[in-house]
Coordinates of C-alpha atoms in Angstrom, one line a residue:
M1 CA 6.4 -102.5 -8.2
R2 CA 3.5 -101.3 -9.9
Y3 CA 1.4 -98.3 -9.0
F4 CA -2.0 -97.4 -10.5
F5 CA -3.6 -94.1 -10.4
E6 CA -6.5 -92.7 -12.6
E7 CA -5.9 -94.3 -16.1
Y8 CA -2.1 -94.6 -15.5
A9 CA 0.2 -97.5 -14.7
F10 CA 3.6 -96.7 -13.2
D11 CA 6.0 -99.7 -13.3
T12 CA 9.3 -99.2 -11.4
D13 CA 10.8 -102.5 -12.3
R14 CA 10.5 -101.9 -16.0
R15 CA 10.9 -98.0 -15.6
E16 CA 7.7 -97.5 -17.7
L17 CA 4.7 -95.1 -17.4
R18 CA 1.5 -96.1 -19.3
R19 CA -1.7 -94.6 -20.2
G20 CA -4.1 -97.5 -20.8
A21 CA -2.3 -99.4 -23.3
D22 CA 0.1 -96.6 -24.6
V23 CA 3.6 -96.0 -23.4
V24 CA 4.0 -92.2 -22.2
P25 CA 7.6 -91.3 -23.0
T26 CA 9.4 -89.9 -19.9
T27 CA 13.1 -89.0 -19.4
P28 CA 15.0 -90.7 -16.5
Q29 CA 15.0 -87.7 -14.4
V30 CA 10.9 -87.3 -14.8
F31 CA 10.8 -91.0 -14.0
D32 CA 12.6 -90.8 -11.0
L33 CA 11.0 -87.6 -9.8
L34 CA 7.6 -89.4 -10.1
D35 CA 8.9 -92.5 -8.5
Y36 CA 10.1 -90.6 -5.2
L37 CA 6.8 -88.6 -5.3
I38 CA 4.6 -91.6 -5.5
R39 CA 6.6 -93.9 -3.1
N40 CA 6.5 -90.9 -0.5
R41 CA 3.0 -89.9 -1.2
E42 CA 2.1 -89.9 2.5
R43 CA 4.2 -86.9 3.4
V44 CA 5.1 -83.6 1.9
V45 CA 8.7 -83.8 0.5
S46 CA 10.9 -80.9 0.4
K47 CA 12.8 -79.2 -2.4
D48 CA 16.1 -80.6 -0.8
D49 CA 14.4 -84.2 -0.6
L50 CA 13.8 -84.0 -4.4
I51 CA 17.3 -82.8 -5.2
S52 CA 19.1 -85.4 -2.9
A53 CA 16.9 -88.2 -4.4
V54 CA 16.7 -87.1 -8.1
W55 CA 19.9 -85.0 -8.8
N56 CA 22.2 -87.0 -6.2
G57 CA 22.6 -83.5 -4.3
R58 CA 23.8 -81.4 -7.2
S59 CA 22.9 -77.9 -7.3
V60 CA 19.5 -77.2 -9.2
S61 CA 18.0 -74.0 -9.6
D62 CA 14.2 -73.2 -8.6
A63 CA 13.3 -72.7 -12.3
A64 CA 15.0 -76.0 -13.3
L65 CA 12.9 -77.7 -10.5
T66 CA 9.9 -76.2 -11.7
T67 CA 10.5 -77.1 -15.3
R68 CA 10.8 -80.9 -14.4
L69 CA 7.9 -80.7 -12.2
N70 CA 5.8 -79.2 -15.2
V71 CA 7.0 -82.1 -17.5
A72 CA 6.1 -84.6 -14.8
R73 CA 2.7 -83.1 -14.4
N74 CA 2.4 -83.2 -18.1
A75 CA 3.3 -86.7 -18.4
I76 CA 0.4 -87.8 -16.1
G77 CA -2.2 -85.4 -17.4
D78 CA -1.9 -82.8 -14.6
D79 CA -0.7 -79.2 -14.7
G80 CA 0.5 -76.4 -12.6
D81 CA -2.8 -74.8 -12.1
K82 CA -5.1 -77.7 -11.3
Q83 CA -2.6 -79.6 -9.5
R84 CA -5.0 -82.8 -9.4
L85 CA -2.0 -85.3 -8.8
I86 CA 1.1 -83.3 -7.8
K87 CA 0.5 -80.5 -5.3
T88 CA 2.9 -77.6 -4.7
L89 CA 2.7 -76.4 -0.9
P90 CA 4.3 -73.1 -0.8
R91 CA 7.5 -72.9 1.4
K92 CA 6.9 -76.4 2.3
G93 CA 7.4 -78.8 -0.5
F94 CA 5.2 -81.2 -2.9
R95 CA 3.2 -84.2 -2.4
F96 CA 1.6 -86.6 -4.8
V97 CA -2.2 -86.4 -3.6
G98 CA -3.7 -88.8 -6.4
A99 CA -5.2 -92.2 -5.2
V100 CA -2.8 -94.8 -5.7
H101 CA -3.1 -98.5 -5.5
E102 CA -0.3 -101.0 -5.7
G103 CA -0.1 -104.2 -7.5
Q104 CA -3.4 -104.5 -9.3
R105 CA -6.2 -102.1 -10.9
P106 CA -8.8 -101.0 -8.3
A107 CA -12.3 -102.7 -8.9
T108 CA -14.9 -100.1 -10.3
S109 CA -18.7 -100.3 -9.9
S110 CA -19.1 -101.9 -13.3
S111 CA -18.0 -105.3 -13.7
S112 CA -17.3 -104.8 -17.4
S113 CA -15.1 -102.0 -16.4
A114 CA -13.3 -103.9 -13.8
A115 CA -12.6 -106.7 -16.5
Q116 CA -11.3 -104.2 -18.8
N117 CA -9.0 -102.7 -16.4
D118 CA -7.7 -106.1 -15.0
D119 CA -7.0 -106.8 -18.8
K120 CA -4.8 -103.7 -19.1
A121 CA -3.2 -104.4 -16.0
Q122 CA -2.2 -107.7 -17.3
R123 CA -1.0 -106.7 -20.7
P124 CA 2.7 -107.2 -21.0
L125 CA 5.0 -103.9 -20.9
S126 CA 6.9 -102.8 -24.0
P127 CA 10.5 -103.8 -23.6
P128 CA 12.7 -100.7 -22.9
H129 CA 15.1 -99.1 -25.4
L130 CA 18.5 -101.1 -25.6
S131 CA 17.3 -103.8 -23.4
I132 CA 19.4 -107.0 -23.7
V133 CA 20.2 -110.4 -22.1
V134 CA 23.4 -112.0 -22.6
L135 CA 22.5 -115.8 -22.4
P136 CA 25.0 -118.0 -20.9
F137 CA 27.9 -118.9 -23.7
A138 CA 27.9 -122.4 -24.6
N139 CA 31.1 -124.4 -24.0
L140 CA 31.4 -126.4 -27.3
S141 CA 35.0 -127.8 -26.1
G142 CA 33.8 -130.9 -24.6
D143 CA 36.2 -130.0 -21.5
P144 CA 34.2 -129.0 -18.3
E145 CA 37.5 -127.2 -17.3
Q146 CA 36.9 -124.4 -19.8
D147 CA 33.6 -123.5 -18.3
Y148 CA 35.1 -120.9 -16.0
F149 CA 36.7 -119.1 -19.3
V150 CA 33.2 -119.4 -21.0
D151 CA 31.1 -118.1 -18.1
G152 CA 33.7 -115.4 -17.4
V153 CA 33.2 -114.1 -21.1
T154 CA 29.3 -114.1 -20.2
E155 CA 29.8 -112.2 -16.9
S156 CA 32.2 -109.5 -18.0
L157 CA 30.2 -108.7 -21.3
T158 CA 27.1 -108.4 -19.0
T159 CA 29.1 -105.9 -17.0
D160 CA 30.4 -104.0 -20.0
L161 CA 27.3 -103.6 -21.6
S162 CA 25.5 -102.2 -18.5
R163 CA 28.1 -99.3 -19.2
I164 CA 26.1 -98.1 -22.2
R165 CA 24.2 -95.3 -21.0
R166 CA 20.3 -95.8 -20.8
S167 CA 20.9 -99.8 -21.5
F168 CA 18.8 -102.3 -19.6
V169 CA 20.8 -105.3 -19.2
I170 CA 19.3 -108.3 -17.5
A171 CA 21.5 -109.2 -14.4
R172 CA 23.7 -112.4 -14.5
N173 CA 21.6 -114.4 -12.0
S174 CA 18.7 -114.1 -14.1
A175 CA 20.5 -114.9 -17.5
F176 CA 22.2 -117.7 -16.0
S177 CA 19.0 -119.5 -15.1
Y178 CA 19.1 -120.5 -18.8
K179 CA 22.6 -122.0 -18.7
G180 CA 22.6 -125.4 -20.6
K181 CA 19.0 -125.0 -21.8
S182 CA 17.7 -124.9 -25.2
A183 CA 16.1 -121.3 -25.1
D184 CA 13.3 -120.3 -27.3
V185 CA 14.4 -116.6 -28.2
R186 CA 10.9 -115.2 -28.4
Q187 CA 9.9 -116.8 -25.2
V188 CA 13.3 -115.5 -23.5
G189 CA 12.2 -111.9 -24.8
R190 CA 8.8 -112.1 -23.4
E191 CA 9.8 -113.7 -19.9
L192 CA 12.6 -111.0 -19.6
N193 CA 10.8 -108.3 -21.4
V194 CA 13.8 -107.3 -23.5
R195 CA 14.2 -106.4 -27.2
Y196 CA 17.7 -108.2 -27.9
V197 CA 19.2 -111.5 -27.1
L198 CA 22.8 -112.1 -27.5
E199 CA 23.9 -115.8 -27.8
G200 CA 27.4 -117.4 -28.3
S201 CA 29.5 -120.3 -28.1
V202 CA 33.2 -120.8 -27.2
Q203 CA 35.3 -123.8 -28.4
R204 CA 38.8 -124.7 -27.9
S205 CA 40.8 -126.9 -30.1
G206 CA 44.3 -127.5 -29.7
N207 CA 46.1 -124.2 -29.4
R208 CA 43.2 -122.2 -30.9
L209 CA 40.3 -120.6 -29.6
R210 CA 37.0 -119.9 -31.5
V211 CA 34.0 -117.7 -30.2
N212 CA 31.0 -117.3 -32.0
V213 CA 28.3 -114.6 -31.2
Q214 CA 25.0 -113.4 -32.8
L215 CA 22.5 -110.8 -31.8
V216 CA 19.1 -111.6 -32.3
D217 CA 15.8 -109.5 -32.1
A218 CA 13.7 -111.1 -29.6
R219 CA 10.4 -110.3 -31.3
T220 CA 11.0 -111.4 -34.8
E221 CA 14.0 -113.7 -34.3
N222 CA 15.8 -111.8 -37.0
H223 CA 19.5 -112.1 -36.8
L224 CA 21.0 -108.6 -36.5
W225 CA 24.5 -109.2 -36.4
A226 CA 27.2 -112.1 -36.1
E227 CA 30.7 -112.2 -35.3
R228 CA 33.6 -114.7 -35.0
F229 CA 36.8 -114.6 -33.2
D230 CA 39.4 -117.2 -34.0
K231 CA 42.8 -116.7 -32.4
P232 CA 45.7 -118.7 -31.1
V233 CA 45.3 -119.4 -27.5
A234 CA 47.6 -117.0 -25.1
D235 CA 46.7 -115.8 -21.9
L236 CA 43.3 -116.7 -21.4
F237 CA 42.4 -113.7 -19.2
E238 CA 43.9 -111.1 -21.7
M239 CA 41.8 -113.0 -24.3
Q240 CA 38.9 -112.7 -22.3
D241 CA 39.4 -108.8 -21.8
E242 CA 39.9 -108.5 -25.5
I243 CA 37.0 -110.5 -26.6
V244 CA 34.7 -108.8 -24.3
S245 CA 35.8 -105.3 -25.1
R246 CA 35.6 -105.9 -29.0
L247 CA 32.0 -107.3 -28.2
A248 CA 30.7 -104.3 -26.1
N249 CA 32.1 -101.6 -28.6
T250 CA 30.7 -103.7 -31.6
L251 CA 27.4 -104.3 -30.0
E252 CA 26.8 -100.8 -29.0
T253 CA 27.0 -99.5 -32.6
Q254 CA 24.7 -102.4 -33.6
L255 CA 22.2 -101.6 -31.0
I256 CA 22.0 -97.9 -31.8
E257 CA 21.4 -98.9 -35.7
A258 CA 18.7 -101.4 -34.5
E259 CA 17.1 -98.8 -32.4
A260 CA 17.4 -96.2 -35.3
R261 CA 15.5 -98.6 -37.5
R262 CA 12.7 -99.1 -34.8
A263 CA 12.4 -95.4 -34.5
Q264 CA 11.8 -94.5 -38.1
R265 CA 8.7 -96.8 -37.7
S266 CA 7.4 -94.8 -34.7
L267 CA 4.5 -92.6 -35.3
H268 CA 5.1 -90.6 -32.1
P269 CA 8.8 -90.7 -31.4
N270 CA 10.2 -89.8 -27.9
S271 CA 13.6 -88.1 -27.3
M272 CA 15.5 -91.2 -27.3
D273 CA 14.0 -92.4 -30.6
L274 CA 15.2 -89.2 -31.9
Y275 CA 18.7 -89.6 -30.5
F276 CA 19.1 -93.0 -32.2
Q277 CA 18.2 -91.6 -35.5
G278 CA 20.4 -88.8 -35.1
M279 CA 23.6 -91.0 -34.2
A280 CA 22.7 -93.2 -37.2
W281 CA 23.1 -90.1 -39.5
F282 CA 26.3 -89.0 -37.7
N283 CA 27.8 -92.3 -38.1
K284 CA 27.5 -92.2 -42.0
G285 CA 30.4 -89.7 -42.0
P286 CA 31.2 -86.0 -42.0
T287 CA 29.4 -84.6 -45.0
P288 CA 27.4 -81.3 -44.8
D289 CA 24.1 -83.4 -45.5
H290 CA 24.8 -86.0 -42.8
M291 CA 25.6 -83.4 -40.1
A292 CA 22.5 -81.6 -40.9
Q293 CA 20.5 -84.4 -40.5
A294 CA 21.9 -85.7 -37.5
R295 CA 21.8 -82.0 -35.9
G296 CA 17.8 -82.0 -36.9
F297 CA 17.1 -85.2 -34.9
F298 CA 19.3 -84.0 -31.9
E299 CA 17.5 -80.6 -31.6
R300 CA 14.2 -82.2 -31.9
A301 CA 15.3 -84.6 -29.1
L302 CA 16.2 -81.5 -26.8
A303 CA 13.0 -79.8 -27.7
L304 CA 11.2 -82.7 -26.0
D305 CA 13.8 -83.0 -23.1
P306 CA 16.0 -80.0 -22.7
E307 CA 18.1 -81.9 -20.4
G308 CA 18.5 -85.1 -22.3
V309 CA 22.1 -86.1 -21.8
E310 CA 22.3 -88.2 -25.0
A311 CA 20.8 -85.4 -27.3
L312 CA 23.5 -83.1 -25.7
V313 CA 26.3 -85.6 -26.4
G314 CA 25.1 -85.9 -30.0
L315 CA 25.1 -82.2 -30.6
A316 CA 28.5 -81.7 -29.1
Y317 CA 29.5 -84.6 -31.6
V318 CA 27.9 -82.7 -34.7
D319 CA 29.3 -79.3 -33.7
G320 CA 32.8 -80.6 -33.0
M321 CA 32.8 -82.5 -36.3
T322 CA 31.6 -79.4 -38.3
G323 CA 34.1 -77.0 -36.8
A324 CA 36.8 -79.6 -37.8
Y325 CA 35.7 -80.7 -41.0
L326 CA 33.1 -78.6 -42.6
I327 CA 33.3 -74.9 -42.2
D328 CA 35.9 -72.0 -42.7
D329 CA 35.7 -70.6 -39.1
G330 CA 35.1 -73.4 -36.4
A331 CA 35.5 -71.2 -33.4
A332 CA 31.8 -70.9 -33.0
R333 CA 31.1 -74.4 -33.5
F334 CA 33.8 -75.6 -31.0
A335 CA 32.3 -73.2 -28.5
A336 CA 29.0 -74.7 -29.0
S337 CA 30.2 -78.2 -28.8
E338 CA 31.9 -77.3 -25.5
T339 CA 28.9 -75.8 -24.0
A340 CA 26.7 -79.0 -25.0
S341 CA 29.4 -81.3 -23.6
T342 CA 30.0 -79.2 -20.5
K343 CA 26.2 -79.2 -19.9
A344 CA 26.1 -83.0 -20.3
V345 CA 28.9 -83.6 -17.7
T346 CA 27.2 -81.4 -15.3
L347 CA 23.8 -83.4 -15.7
A348 CA 25.9 -86.9 -15.7
P349 CA 29.2 -86.6 -14.3
D350 CA 29.9 -90.3 -15.1
N351 CA 29.2 -90.0 -18.7
A352 CA 32.4 -91.1 -20.4
L353 CA 31.5 -89.7 -23.9
A354 CA 30.6 -86.2 -22.6
H355 CA 34.1 -86.0 -21.0
M356 CA 35.7 -87.2 -24.3
L357 CA 33.7 -84.7 -26.5
L358 CA 34.7 -81.8 -23.8
G359 CA 38.1 -82.9 -24.1
C360 CA 38.0 -82.7 -28.0
A361 CA 36.5 -79.2 -27.8
Q362 CA 39.5 -78.1 -25.8
M363 CA 42.0 -79.8 -28.0
C364 CA 40.6 -78.0 -31.1
T365 CA 41.0 -74.6 -29.2
N366 CA 44.6 -74.8 -28.4
R367 CA 43.9 -76.5 -24.9
T368 CA 45.5 -79.8 -25.6
A369 CA 46.7 -80.7 -22.1
Q370 CA 43.2 -80.1 -20.9
G371 CA 41.7 -82.2 -23.6
I372 CA 44.0 -85.2 -23.0
A373 CA 43.0 -84.7 -19.3
E374 CA 39.4 -85.2 -20.2
C375 CA 39.9 -88.2 -22.3
E376 CA 41.7 -90.1 -19.6
R377 CA 39.0 -89.1 -17.3
A378 CA 36.8 -90.7 -19.9
L379 CA 38.9 -93.9 -20.0
Q380 CA 38.6 -94.0 -16.3
L381 CA 34.9 -94.1 -16.5
N382 CA 34.8 -96.6 -19.5
R383 CA 37.9 -98.6 -20.1
N384 CA 36.5 -99.6 -23.4
L385 CA 36.0 -96.3 -24.8
A386 CA 38.1 -96.9 -27.8
D387 CA 37.5 -93.3 -29.3
A388 CA 39.2 -91.8 -26.3
H389 CA 42.3 -93.7 -27.1
A390 CA 42.2 -92.6 -30.8
T391 CA 41.4 -89.0 -29.8
I392 CA 44.4 -88.9 -27.4
G393 CA 46.6 -90.0 -30.4
A394 CA 45.2 -87.2 -32.6
A395 CA 46.0 -84.7 -29.8
K396 CA 49.6 -85.8 -29.8
I397 CA 49.8 -84.3 -33.2
L398 CA 49.1 -81.0 -31.9
I399 CA 51.9 -81.1 -29.3
G400 CA 54.5 -82.1 -31.7
R401 CA 54.5 -86.0 -30.9
A402 CA 52.7 -87.3 -33.8
A403 CA 55.2 -90.2 -33.9
E404 CA 52.9 -91.6 -30.9
T405 CA 49.5 -91.3 -32.8
E406 CA 49.7 -94.7 -34.3
T407 CA 50.2 -96.6 -31.1
H408 CA 47.2 -94.9 -29.5
V409 CA 45.2 -95.9 -32.7
L410 CA 46.3 -99.2 -32.6
E411 CA 45.2 -99.6 -29.0
A412 CA 41.8 -98.2 -30.2
L413 CA 41.6 -100.7 -33.2
R414 CA 42.4 -103.7 -30.7
L415 CA 39.4 -102.6 -28.7
S416 CA 36.9 -101.8 -31.3
P417 CA 38.2 -102.9 -34.8
R418 CA 34.6 -102.3 -36.4
D419 CA 33.8 -99.2 -34.5
S420 CA 31.9 -96.6 -36.5
G421 CA 34.9 -94.0 -35.8
V422 CA 37.5 -96.3 -37.3
Y423 CA 37.7 -94.1 -40.4
R424 CA 38.4 -91.1 -38.3
W425 CA 41.3 -92.8 -36.5
L426 CA 43.1 -94.2 -39.5
H427 CA 42.8 -90.5 -40.9
W428 CA 44.5 -89.2 -38.0
V429 CA 47.4 -91.6 -38.4
G430 CA 47.5 -90.7 -42.1
V431 CA 47.8 -86.9 -40.7
A432 CA 50.4 -87.8 -38.1
K433 CA 52.5 -89.6 -41.1
L434 CA 52.5 -86.4 -43.4
M435 CA 53.4 -84.2 -40.2
L436 CA 56.5 -86.7 -40.0
A437 CA 57.0 -86.6 -43.8
A438 CA 56.4 -90.3 -43.8
D439 CA 54.5 -89.8 -47.1
A440 CA 54.3 -93.3 -48.5
E441 CA 52.8 -94.6 -45.0
A442 CA 50.4 -91.6 -45.1
V443 CA 49.2 -92.7 -48.4
T444 CA 48.6 -96.3 -47.0
W445 CA 46.6 -95.2 -44.0
L446 CA 44.7 -92.6 -45.8
R447 CA 43.6 -95.0 -48.3
R448 CA 42.5 -97.6 -45.4
S449 CA 40.5 -94.7 -43.9
L450 CA 38.6 -94.3 -47.3
E451 CA 38.0 -98.0 -47.7
T452 CA 36.3 -98.0 -44.2
N453 CA 34.2 -94.8 -45.2
R454 CA 34.3 -92.8 -48.2
N455 CA 32.3 -90.0 -47.0
N456 CA 35.1 -88.1 -45.4
P457 CA 35.8 -85.3 -47.6
L458 CA 38.9 -84.1 -45.8
A459 CA 40.5 -87.8 -46.0
H460 CA 40.2 -87.5 -49.8
L461 CA 41.9 -84.1 -49.7
H462 CA 44.8 -85.2 -47.3
L463 CA 45.4 -88.3 -49.7
G464 CA 45.6 -85.9 -52.6
A465 CA 48.3 -84.1 -50.8
A466 CA 50.2 -87.1 -49.8
L467 CA 49.9 -88.6 -53.3
V468 CA 51.6 -85.2 -54.6
L469 CA 54.4 -85.6 -52.2
V470 CA 54.9 -89.2 -53.5
E471 CA 55.0 -87.8 -57.0
K472 CA 51.7 -89.3 -58.1
P473 CA 50.1 -86.3 -59.4
D474 CA 47.2 -87.8 -61.6
E475 CA 46.0 -89.9 -58.8
A476 CA 46.3 -86.8 -56.4
R477 CA 44.1 -84.9 -58.6
A478 CA 41.4 -87.7 -58.7
A479 CA 41.6 -87.8 -54.9
I480 CA 41.0 -84.0 -54.8
Q481 CA 38.0 -84.1 -57.1
E482 CA 36.3 -86.8 -54.9
G483 CA 36.8 -84.7 -51.8
L484 CA 35.4 -81.5 -53.6
T485 CA 32.6 -83.4 -54.9
L486 CA 31.6 -84.2 -51.2
D487 CA 32.2 -80.8 -50.1
P488 CA 32.2 -78.2 -52.8
T489 CA 32.7 -75.3 -50.4
F490 CA 36.3 -76.6 -49.1
T491 CA 39.2 -74.2 -49.6
I492 CA 42.7 -73.9 -48.2
R493 CA 41.6 -71.2 -46.2
R494 CA 39.6 -73.6 -44.0
M495 CA 42.6 -75.0 -42.7
R496 CA 43.1 -73.6 -39.2
R497 CA 45.9 -73.5 -36.6
M498 CA 44.5 -75.6 -33.7
S499 CA 48.1 -75.2 -31.8
D500 CA 51.1 -73.0 -31.6
H501 CA 53.3 -75.9 -31.2
P502 CA 56.4 -75.2 -33.7
A503 CA 56.3 -79.1 -35.1
F504 CA 52.5 -78.6 -35.8
R505 CA 52.7 -75.5 -37.6
A506 CA 55.5 -76.7 -39.9
G507 CA 53.8 -79.7 -40.7
G508 CA 50.7 -77.7 -41.1
K509 CA 52.2 -75.5 -43.7
R510 CA 53.8 -78.4 -45.5
L511 CA 50.5 -80.0 -45.9
R512 CA 48.9 -76.8 -47.2
D513 CA 51.5 -76.5 -49.7
A514 CA 50.9 -80.2 -51.0
M515 CA 47.1 -79.7 -51.1
R516 CA 47.8 -76.3 -53.3
M517 CA 50.0 -78.4 -55.6
A518 CA 47.3 -81.1 -55.8
G519 CA 44.7 -78.6 -56.8
V520 CA 42.7 -77.6 -53.7
P521 CA 41.3 -74.0 -54.2
E522 CA 43.0 -71.3 -52.1
G523 CA 39.6 -69.5 -51.1

């Protein structure tokens, strides 16, 4: 439904507010608040009505409600003094009092003005962030019996992509209207108003199955990413789950990168534009510069939207990473990460990442059992959250069960082998091997981590320690130098105790001693 008032167009289907031809940035809560007020404009709505509709009945203070109302007023050119469109009735509630027309722009006394208004009303709306359609995959096997598997991949992928917060995924029924047709990507983008189109094909030959996929920019038809799976045929349903999980995880990373590139070109970035740019910097690796750049974008996003869950999650990531990797006393950073992730969980109880990051903060502050429970909650909310599997593996190091770390990380790699966090997961296995005195294996895992992303100073330093232990001192010194080049402030003193478990303390001492031998300064 479209609603028009003054120079604004409010589209509930596309979740977009426009002033003339320009999109007005709105957060989901502000949009929902406006939506409820406009739809119920014939009556006064109470505070409880708004809280039930917009916050799902969660406890919201009067101050928080007033803040969101003021943000909504500002989005439509109103304010708390004039209350031209949204009126507060003391001790009664609120009402949208602007003149609203549904479906088309009202005519004006000037025919030219009417023509201009009609033209504005007919202009296509800009596609939402992370908007995508998964077109029905093509069955290239020549066997109609394989259609059920091919359609199953398409449907499951549509469902899993919709779990990405703030994504706009075209429903299965609309997407399948293109089945069997030669679709023009630009036309599909225009008809469905999406930014991205995912195309794919499945071919079975003998005992092998090949799946090809490609992500396309619907406006330019540029191919942003492509992938191929070529596997022996086993259990088809297990294969479907594995293929879908890998695609969903990889696509989330690719979509964030694509949105970050778009945001760089925006003259007036909104909070989501800033969030995507922050995540692009975060994914580069834990160097001081990368984390500082990411923090700057997340803080700017929160300045625009103080209750933006994505930016809160981003800050929790940065503070947790900074506390674990980059500063001598991480207690303040872990506390900040816990504060941000707790607020995110409060605002969005079903946000799997927020639960996982809350768990990370707990693990890093000697509350490992609580942290594992939060990660398990994250997996209940999003079975494809590979990072949660790997994080549980890292937690096992803290409680003297480092032998189990590799299994958890292998599960994460099965779900998301090209994840932006792979370098961290491989690093954690390397540390686990050092704790177990499996030093040659540690060297192998740490080298794999650095091949994935060399911007992790701590992995270089841990590799130096492992190389000392396998009696390769020259290679050890070179690894240490690379780590200190990335982070010149690192010292042994930064290595902190995150657990009181005897096995962790013993392994930590062995690791610190090896790092000293390799040339890491004491501090």
